mmCIF file of C-alpha atoms in Angstrom:
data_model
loop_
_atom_site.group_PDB
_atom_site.id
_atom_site.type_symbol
_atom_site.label_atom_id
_atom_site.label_comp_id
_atom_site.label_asym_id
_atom_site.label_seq_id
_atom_site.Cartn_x
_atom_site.Cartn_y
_atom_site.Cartn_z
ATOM 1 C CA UNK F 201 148.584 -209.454 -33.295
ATOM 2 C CA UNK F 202 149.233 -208.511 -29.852
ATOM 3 C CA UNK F 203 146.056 -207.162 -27.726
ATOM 4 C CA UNK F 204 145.218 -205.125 -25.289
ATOM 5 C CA UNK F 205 142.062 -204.280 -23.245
ATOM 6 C CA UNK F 206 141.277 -200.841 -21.312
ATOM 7 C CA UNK F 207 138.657 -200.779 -18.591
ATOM 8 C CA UNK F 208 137.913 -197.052 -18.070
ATOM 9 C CA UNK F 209 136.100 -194.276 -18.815
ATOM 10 C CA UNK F 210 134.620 -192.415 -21.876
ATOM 11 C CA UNK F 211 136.111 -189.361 -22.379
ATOM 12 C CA UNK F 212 134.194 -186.971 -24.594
ATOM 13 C CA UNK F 213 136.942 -184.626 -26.110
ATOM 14 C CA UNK F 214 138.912 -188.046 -26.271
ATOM 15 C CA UNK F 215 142.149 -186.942 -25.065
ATOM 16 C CA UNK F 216 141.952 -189.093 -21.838
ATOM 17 C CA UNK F 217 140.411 -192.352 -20.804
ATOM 18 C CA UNK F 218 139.189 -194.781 -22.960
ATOM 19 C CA UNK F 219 140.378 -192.506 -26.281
ATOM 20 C CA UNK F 220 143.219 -191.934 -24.629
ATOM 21 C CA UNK F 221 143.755 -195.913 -24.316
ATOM 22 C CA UNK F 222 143.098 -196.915 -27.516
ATOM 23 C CA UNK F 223 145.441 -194.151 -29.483
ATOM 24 C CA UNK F 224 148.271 -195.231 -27.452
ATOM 25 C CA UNK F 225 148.005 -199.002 -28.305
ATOM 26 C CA UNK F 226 146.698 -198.087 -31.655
ATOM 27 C CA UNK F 227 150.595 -196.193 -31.879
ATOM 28 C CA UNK F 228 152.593 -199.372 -30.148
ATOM 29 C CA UNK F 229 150.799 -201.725 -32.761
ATOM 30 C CA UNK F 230 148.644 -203.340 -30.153
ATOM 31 C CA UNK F 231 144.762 -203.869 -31.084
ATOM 32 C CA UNK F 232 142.375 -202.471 -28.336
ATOM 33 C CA UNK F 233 139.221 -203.715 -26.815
ATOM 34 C CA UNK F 234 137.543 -201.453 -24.409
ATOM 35 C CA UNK F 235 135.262 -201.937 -21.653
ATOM 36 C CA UNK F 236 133.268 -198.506 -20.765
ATOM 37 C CA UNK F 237 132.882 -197.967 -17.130
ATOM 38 C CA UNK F 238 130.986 -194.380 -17.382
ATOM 39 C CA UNK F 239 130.675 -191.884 -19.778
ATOM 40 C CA UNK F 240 131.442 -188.337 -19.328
ATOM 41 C CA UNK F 241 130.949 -184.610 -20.503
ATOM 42 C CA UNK F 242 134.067 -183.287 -20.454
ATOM 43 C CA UNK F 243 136.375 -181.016 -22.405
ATOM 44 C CA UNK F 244 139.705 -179.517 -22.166
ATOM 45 C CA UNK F 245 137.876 -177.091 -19.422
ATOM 46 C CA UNK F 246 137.058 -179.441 -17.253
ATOM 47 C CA UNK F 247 133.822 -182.803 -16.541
ATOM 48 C CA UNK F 248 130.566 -181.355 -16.544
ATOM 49 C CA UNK F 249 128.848 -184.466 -15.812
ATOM 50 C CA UNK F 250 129.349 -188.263 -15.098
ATOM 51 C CA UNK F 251 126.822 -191.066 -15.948
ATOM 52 C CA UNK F 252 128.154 -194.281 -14.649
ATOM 53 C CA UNK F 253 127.722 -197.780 -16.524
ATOM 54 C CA UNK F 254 125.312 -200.267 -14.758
ATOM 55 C CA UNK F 255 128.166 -202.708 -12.955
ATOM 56 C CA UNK F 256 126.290 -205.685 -14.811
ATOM 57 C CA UNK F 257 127.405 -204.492 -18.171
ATOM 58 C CA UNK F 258 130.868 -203.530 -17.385
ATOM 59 C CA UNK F 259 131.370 -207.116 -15.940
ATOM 60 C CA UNK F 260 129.845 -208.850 -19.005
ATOM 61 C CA UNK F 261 132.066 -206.416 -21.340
ATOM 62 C CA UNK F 262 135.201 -208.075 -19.561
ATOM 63 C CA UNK F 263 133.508 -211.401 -19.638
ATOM 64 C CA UNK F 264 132.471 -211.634 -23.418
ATOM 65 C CA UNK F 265 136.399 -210.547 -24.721
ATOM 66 C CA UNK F 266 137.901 -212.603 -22.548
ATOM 67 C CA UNK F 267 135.412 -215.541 -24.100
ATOM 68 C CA UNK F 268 136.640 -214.268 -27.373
ATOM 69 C CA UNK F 269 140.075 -213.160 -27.345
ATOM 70 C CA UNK F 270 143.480 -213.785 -25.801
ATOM 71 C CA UNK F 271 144.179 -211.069 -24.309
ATOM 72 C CA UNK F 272 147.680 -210.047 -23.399
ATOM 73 C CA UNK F 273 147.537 -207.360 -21.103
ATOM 74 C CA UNK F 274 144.649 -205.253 -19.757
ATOM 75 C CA UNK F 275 144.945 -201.354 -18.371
ATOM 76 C CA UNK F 276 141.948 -200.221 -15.944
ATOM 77 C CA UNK F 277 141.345 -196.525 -15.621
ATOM 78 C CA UNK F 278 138.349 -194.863 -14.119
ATOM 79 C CA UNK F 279 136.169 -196.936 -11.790
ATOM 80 C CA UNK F 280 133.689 -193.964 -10.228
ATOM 81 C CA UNK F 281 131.668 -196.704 -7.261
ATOM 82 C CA UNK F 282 132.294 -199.741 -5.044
ATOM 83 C CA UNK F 283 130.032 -201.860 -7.330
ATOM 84 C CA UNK F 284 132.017 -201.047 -10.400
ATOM 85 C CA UNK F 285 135.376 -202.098 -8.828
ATOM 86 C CA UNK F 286 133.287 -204.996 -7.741
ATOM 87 C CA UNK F 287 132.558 -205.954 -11.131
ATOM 88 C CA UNK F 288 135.719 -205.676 -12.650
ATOM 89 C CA UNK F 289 137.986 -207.805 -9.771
ATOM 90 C CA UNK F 290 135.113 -210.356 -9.807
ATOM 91 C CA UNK F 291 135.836 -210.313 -13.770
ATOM 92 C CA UNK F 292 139.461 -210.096 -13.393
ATOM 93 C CA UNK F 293 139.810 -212.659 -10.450
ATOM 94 C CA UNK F 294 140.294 -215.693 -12.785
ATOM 95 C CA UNK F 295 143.337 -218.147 -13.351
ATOM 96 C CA UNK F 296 145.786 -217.298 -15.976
ATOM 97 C CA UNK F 297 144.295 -213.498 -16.416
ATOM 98 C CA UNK F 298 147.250 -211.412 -18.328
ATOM 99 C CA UNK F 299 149.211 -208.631 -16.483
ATOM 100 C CA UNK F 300 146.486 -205.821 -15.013
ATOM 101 C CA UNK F 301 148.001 -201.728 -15.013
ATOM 102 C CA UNK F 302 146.041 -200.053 -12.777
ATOM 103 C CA UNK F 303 145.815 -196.443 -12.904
ATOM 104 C CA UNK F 304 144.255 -195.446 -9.742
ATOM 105 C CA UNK F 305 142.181 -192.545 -11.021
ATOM 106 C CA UNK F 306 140.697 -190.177 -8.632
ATOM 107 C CA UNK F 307 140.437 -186.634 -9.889
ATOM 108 C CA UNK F 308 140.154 -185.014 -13.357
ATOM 109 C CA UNK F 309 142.582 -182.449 -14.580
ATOM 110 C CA UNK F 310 140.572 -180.179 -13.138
ATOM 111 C CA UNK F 311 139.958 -181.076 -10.017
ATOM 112 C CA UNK F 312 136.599 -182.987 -10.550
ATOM 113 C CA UNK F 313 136.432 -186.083 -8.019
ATOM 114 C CA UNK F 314 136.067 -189.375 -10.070
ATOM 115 C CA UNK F 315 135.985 -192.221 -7.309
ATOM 116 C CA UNK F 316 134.710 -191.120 -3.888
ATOM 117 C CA UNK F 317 136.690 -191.807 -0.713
ATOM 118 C CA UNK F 318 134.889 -193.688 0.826
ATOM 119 C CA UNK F 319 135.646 -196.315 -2.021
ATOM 120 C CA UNK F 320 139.465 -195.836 -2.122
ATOM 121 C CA UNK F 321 139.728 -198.958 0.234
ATOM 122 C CA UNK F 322 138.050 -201.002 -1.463
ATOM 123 C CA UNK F 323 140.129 -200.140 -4.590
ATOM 124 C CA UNK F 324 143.258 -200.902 -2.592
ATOM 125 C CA UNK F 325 141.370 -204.569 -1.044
ATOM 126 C CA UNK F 326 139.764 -205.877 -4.150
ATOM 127 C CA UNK F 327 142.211 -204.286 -7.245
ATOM 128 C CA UNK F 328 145.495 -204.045 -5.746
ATOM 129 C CA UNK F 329 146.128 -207.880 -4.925
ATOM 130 C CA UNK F 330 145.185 -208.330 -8.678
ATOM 131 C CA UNK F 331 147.359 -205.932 -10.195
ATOM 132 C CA UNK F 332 151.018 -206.289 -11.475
ATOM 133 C CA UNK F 333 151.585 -202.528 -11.814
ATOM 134 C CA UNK F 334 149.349 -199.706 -10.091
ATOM 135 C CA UNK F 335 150.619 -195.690 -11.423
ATOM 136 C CA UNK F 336 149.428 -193.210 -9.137
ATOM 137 C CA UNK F 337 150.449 -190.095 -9.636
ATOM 138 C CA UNK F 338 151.415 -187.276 -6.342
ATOM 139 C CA UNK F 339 148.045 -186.576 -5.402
ATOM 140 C CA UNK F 340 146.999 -190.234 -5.696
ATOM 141 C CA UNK F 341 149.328 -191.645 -3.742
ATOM 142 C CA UNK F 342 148.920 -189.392 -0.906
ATOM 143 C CA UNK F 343 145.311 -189.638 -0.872
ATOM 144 C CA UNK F 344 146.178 -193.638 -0.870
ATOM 145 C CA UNK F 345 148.517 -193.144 2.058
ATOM 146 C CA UNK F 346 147.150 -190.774 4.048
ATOM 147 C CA UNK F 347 150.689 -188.937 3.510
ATOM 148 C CA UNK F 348 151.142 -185.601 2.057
ATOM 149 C CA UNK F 349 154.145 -186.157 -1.040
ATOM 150 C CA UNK F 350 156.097 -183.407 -1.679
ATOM 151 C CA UNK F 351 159.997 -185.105 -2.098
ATOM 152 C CA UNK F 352 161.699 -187.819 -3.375
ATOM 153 C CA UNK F 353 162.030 -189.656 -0.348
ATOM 154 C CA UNK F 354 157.862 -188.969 0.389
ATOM 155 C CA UNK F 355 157.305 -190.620 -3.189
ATOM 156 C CA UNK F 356 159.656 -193.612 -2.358
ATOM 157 C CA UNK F 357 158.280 -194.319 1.378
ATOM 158 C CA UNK F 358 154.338 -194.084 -0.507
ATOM 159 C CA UNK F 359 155.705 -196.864 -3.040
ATOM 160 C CA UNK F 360 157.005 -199.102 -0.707
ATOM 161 C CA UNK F 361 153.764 -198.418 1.405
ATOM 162 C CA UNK F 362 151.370 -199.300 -1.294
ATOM 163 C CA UNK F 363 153.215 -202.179 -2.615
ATOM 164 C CA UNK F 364 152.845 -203.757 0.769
ATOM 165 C CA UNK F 365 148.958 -203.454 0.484
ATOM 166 C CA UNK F 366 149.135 -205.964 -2.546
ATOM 167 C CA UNK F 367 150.326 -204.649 -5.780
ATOM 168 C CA UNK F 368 153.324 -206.056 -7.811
ATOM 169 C CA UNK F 369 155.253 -202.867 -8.400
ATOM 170 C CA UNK F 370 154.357 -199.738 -7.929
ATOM 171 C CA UNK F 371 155.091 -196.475 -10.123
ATOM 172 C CA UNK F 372 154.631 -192.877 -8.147
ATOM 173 C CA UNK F 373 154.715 -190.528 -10.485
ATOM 174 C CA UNK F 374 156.357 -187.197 -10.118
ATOM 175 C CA UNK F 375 155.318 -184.656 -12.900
ATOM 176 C CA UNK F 376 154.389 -182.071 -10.187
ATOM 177 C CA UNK F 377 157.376 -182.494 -8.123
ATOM 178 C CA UNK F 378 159.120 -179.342 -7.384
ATOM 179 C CA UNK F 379 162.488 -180.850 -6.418
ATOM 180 C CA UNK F 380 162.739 -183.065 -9.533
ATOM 181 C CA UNK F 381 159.852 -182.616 -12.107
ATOM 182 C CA UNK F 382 159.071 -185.740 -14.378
ATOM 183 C CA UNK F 383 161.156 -188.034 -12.596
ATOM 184 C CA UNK F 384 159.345 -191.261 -11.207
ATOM 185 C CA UNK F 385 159.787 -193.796 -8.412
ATOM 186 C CA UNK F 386 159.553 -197.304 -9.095
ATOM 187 C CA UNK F 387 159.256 -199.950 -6.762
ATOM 188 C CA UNK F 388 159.144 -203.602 -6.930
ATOM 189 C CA UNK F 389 160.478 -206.563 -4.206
ATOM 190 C CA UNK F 390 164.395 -205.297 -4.484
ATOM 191 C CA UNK F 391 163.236 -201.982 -3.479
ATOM 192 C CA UNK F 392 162.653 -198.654 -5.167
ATOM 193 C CA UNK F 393 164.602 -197.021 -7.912
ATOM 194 C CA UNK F 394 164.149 -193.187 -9.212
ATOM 195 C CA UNK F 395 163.173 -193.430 -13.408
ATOM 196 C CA UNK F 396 164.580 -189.678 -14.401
ATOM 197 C CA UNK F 397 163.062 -187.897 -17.099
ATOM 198 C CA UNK F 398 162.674 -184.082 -18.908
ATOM 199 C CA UNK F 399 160.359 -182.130 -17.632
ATOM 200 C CA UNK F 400 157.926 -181.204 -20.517
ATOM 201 C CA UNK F 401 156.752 -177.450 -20.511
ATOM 202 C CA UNK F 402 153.449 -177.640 -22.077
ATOM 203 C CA UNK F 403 149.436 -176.993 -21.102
ATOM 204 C CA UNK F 404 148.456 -179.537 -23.301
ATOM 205 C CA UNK F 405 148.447 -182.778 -20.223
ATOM 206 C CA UNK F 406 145.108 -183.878 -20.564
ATOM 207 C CA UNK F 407 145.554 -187.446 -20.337
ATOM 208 C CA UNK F 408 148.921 -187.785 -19.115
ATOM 209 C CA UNK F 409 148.588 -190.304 -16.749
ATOM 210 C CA UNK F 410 145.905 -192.375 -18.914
ATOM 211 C CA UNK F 411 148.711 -192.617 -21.840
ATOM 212 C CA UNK F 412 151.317 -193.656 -19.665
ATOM 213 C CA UNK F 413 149.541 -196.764 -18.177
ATOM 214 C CA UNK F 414 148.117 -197.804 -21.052
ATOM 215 C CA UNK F 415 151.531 -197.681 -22.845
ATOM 216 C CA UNK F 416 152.678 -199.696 -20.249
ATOM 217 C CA UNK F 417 150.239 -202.143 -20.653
ATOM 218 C CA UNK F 418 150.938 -202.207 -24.482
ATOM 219 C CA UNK F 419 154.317 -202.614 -23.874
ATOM 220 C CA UNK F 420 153.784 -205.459 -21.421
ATOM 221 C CA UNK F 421 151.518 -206.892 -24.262
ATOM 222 C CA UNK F 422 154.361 -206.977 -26.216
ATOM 223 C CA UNK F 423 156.471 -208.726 -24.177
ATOM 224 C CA UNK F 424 158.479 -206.148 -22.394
ATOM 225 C CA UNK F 425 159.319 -206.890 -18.117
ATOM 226 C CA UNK F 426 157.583 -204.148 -16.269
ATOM 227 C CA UNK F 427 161.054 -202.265 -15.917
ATOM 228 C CA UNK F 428 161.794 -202.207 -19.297
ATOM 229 C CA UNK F 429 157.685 -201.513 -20.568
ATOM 230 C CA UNK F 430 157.675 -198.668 -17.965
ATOM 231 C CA UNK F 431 160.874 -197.045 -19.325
ATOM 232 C CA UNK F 432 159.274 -197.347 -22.473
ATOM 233 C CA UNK F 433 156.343 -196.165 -21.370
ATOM 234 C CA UNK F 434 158.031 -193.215 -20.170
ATOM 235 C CA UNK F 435 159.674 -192.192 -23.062
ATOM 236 C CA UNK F 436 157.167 -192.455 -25.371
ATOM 237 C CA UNK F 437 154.583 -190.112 -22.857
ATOM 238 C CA UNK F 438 157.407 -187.224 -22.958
ATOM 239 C CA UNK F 439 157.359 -187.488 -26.674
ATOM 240 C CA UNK F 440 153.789 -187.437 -27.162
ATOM 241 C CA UNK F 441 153.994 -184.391 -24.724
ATOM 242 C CA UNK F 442 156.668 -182.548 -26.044
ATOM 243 C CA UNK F 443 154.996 -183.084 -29.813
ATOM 244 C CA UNK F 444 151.221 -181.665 -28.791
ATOM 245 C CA UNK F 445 149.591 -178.874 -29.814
ATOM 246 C CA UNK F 446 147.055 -176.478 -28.076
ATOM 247 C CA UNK F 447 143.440 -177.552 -28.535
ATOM 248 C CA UNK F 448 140.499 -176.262 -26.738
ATOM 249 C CA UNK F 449 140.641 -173.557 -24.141
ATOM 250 C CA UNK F 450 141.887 -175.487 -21.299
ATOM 251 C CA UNK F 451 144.246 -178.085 -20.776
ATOM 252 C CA UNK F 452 144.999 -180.371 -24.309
ATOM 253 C CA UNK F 453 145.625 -183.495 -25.602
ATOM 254 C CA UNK F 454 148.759 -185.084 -26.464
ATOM 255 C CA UNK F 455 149.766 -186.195 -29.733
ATOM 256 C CA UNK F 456 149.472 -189.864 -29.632
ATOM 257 C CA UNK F 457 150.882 -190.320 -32.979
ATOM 258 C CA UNK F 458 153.503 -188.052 -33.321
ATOM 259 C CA UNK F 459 156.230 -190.602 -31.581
#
């Protein structure tokens, strides 16, 4: 059996982070080890509060499944301090480690800031020279750049930008984008390419960008090329989308299972 391993946060209505994670590889067939970087008090309203893991036990999380498993791919989420992204590259930074997703996550649905900016280099230093795909979506990107994204061509200039600081290939997402809503920009060394797809009319987005990288990682896991795993990846997000149901009084989950 194929595995995967998420390094992110808990989320306590579970429709992002590490719930999030392990529904999606739980519906691509993929077992799923986690490693808990904080835990949160959140719901579909919005994070009340944050309480961050000690960096000593998210590195010897990583540490003791990689003594005990082979893992095929890992996915890293939520990283809220310097010494947490410290942890996990120091953990990550070994010979033969599987392909790393890194979603670059920053702010909560609601606004609620999740890694300060003053760490955001450091992210891009220590993470991005280790990772094989990094997802961020308008807002991340542009707080990554410097660059305010509001076009097609904005998204593909921040992709080739950030791909030059050390990252594999880079995905911009574009669910927000006014001028062509759910279509993506992927970049790798032959340059970018747009990845079209339907705009999904729905409240229910909590965890969006959490399901899409961890599908991709599940999809690498299974032996998909990063094209082909993020097409997937893609696909089966706008399902899970288009299939949810409202729950809670502010922004939902998506149905994980429903693909």
């Amino acid at each position: 059996m194929r595995v995967c391993m998420s390094v992110a946060g808990s989320d306590s209505c579970a429709g992002a982070g590490i719930q999030a994670d392990l529904k999606t590889f739980a519906a691509h067939g993929v077992y799923g080890l986690t490693a808990v970087t904080a835990v949160t008090a959140q719901n579909t309203c919005g994070v009340q509060e944050v309480q961050e893991m000690r960096p000593g036990i998210v590195q010897a999380q990583i540490d003791c499944l990689f003594q005990d498993f082979f893992v095929h791919a890992v996915k890293i989420g939520m990283l809220s301090s310097a010494p947490i992204i410290e942890a996990v590259a120091e953990s990550l930074d070994i010979s033969g480690r599987p392909p790393v997703v890194l979603d670059p996550v920053m702010l909560s649905k609601s606004g609620h800031e999740l890694l300060a900016g003053r760490d955001r280099q450091l992210l891009i230093q220590r993470l991005f020279p280790l990772a094989d795909v990094i997802t961020p979506n308008l807002l991340e990107a542009g707080l990554l750049t410097g660059e305010e994204l509001s076009t097609l061509g904005d998204m593909e200039r921040a992709a080739k930008t950030l791909r030059d600081r050390g990252a594999r290939v880079v995905i911009v997402k574009g669910g927000h984008l006014r001028q062509a809503p759910g279509t993506d920009v992927y970049c790798d060394e032959q340059g970018t390419q747009q990845l079209p797809g339907e705009f999904v009319n729905t409240s229910s987005t909590h965890g969006t960008g959490c399901t899409f990288s961890s599908a991709i990682a599940a999809n690498l896991a299974l032996g998909c090329e990063i094209l082909e795993a993020a097409q997937r990846a893609k696909v089966y997000t706008g399902r899970a989308l288009a299939a949810s149901r409202p729950l809670g009084r502010g922004h939902g989950p998506l149905a994980h299972f429903q693909n």
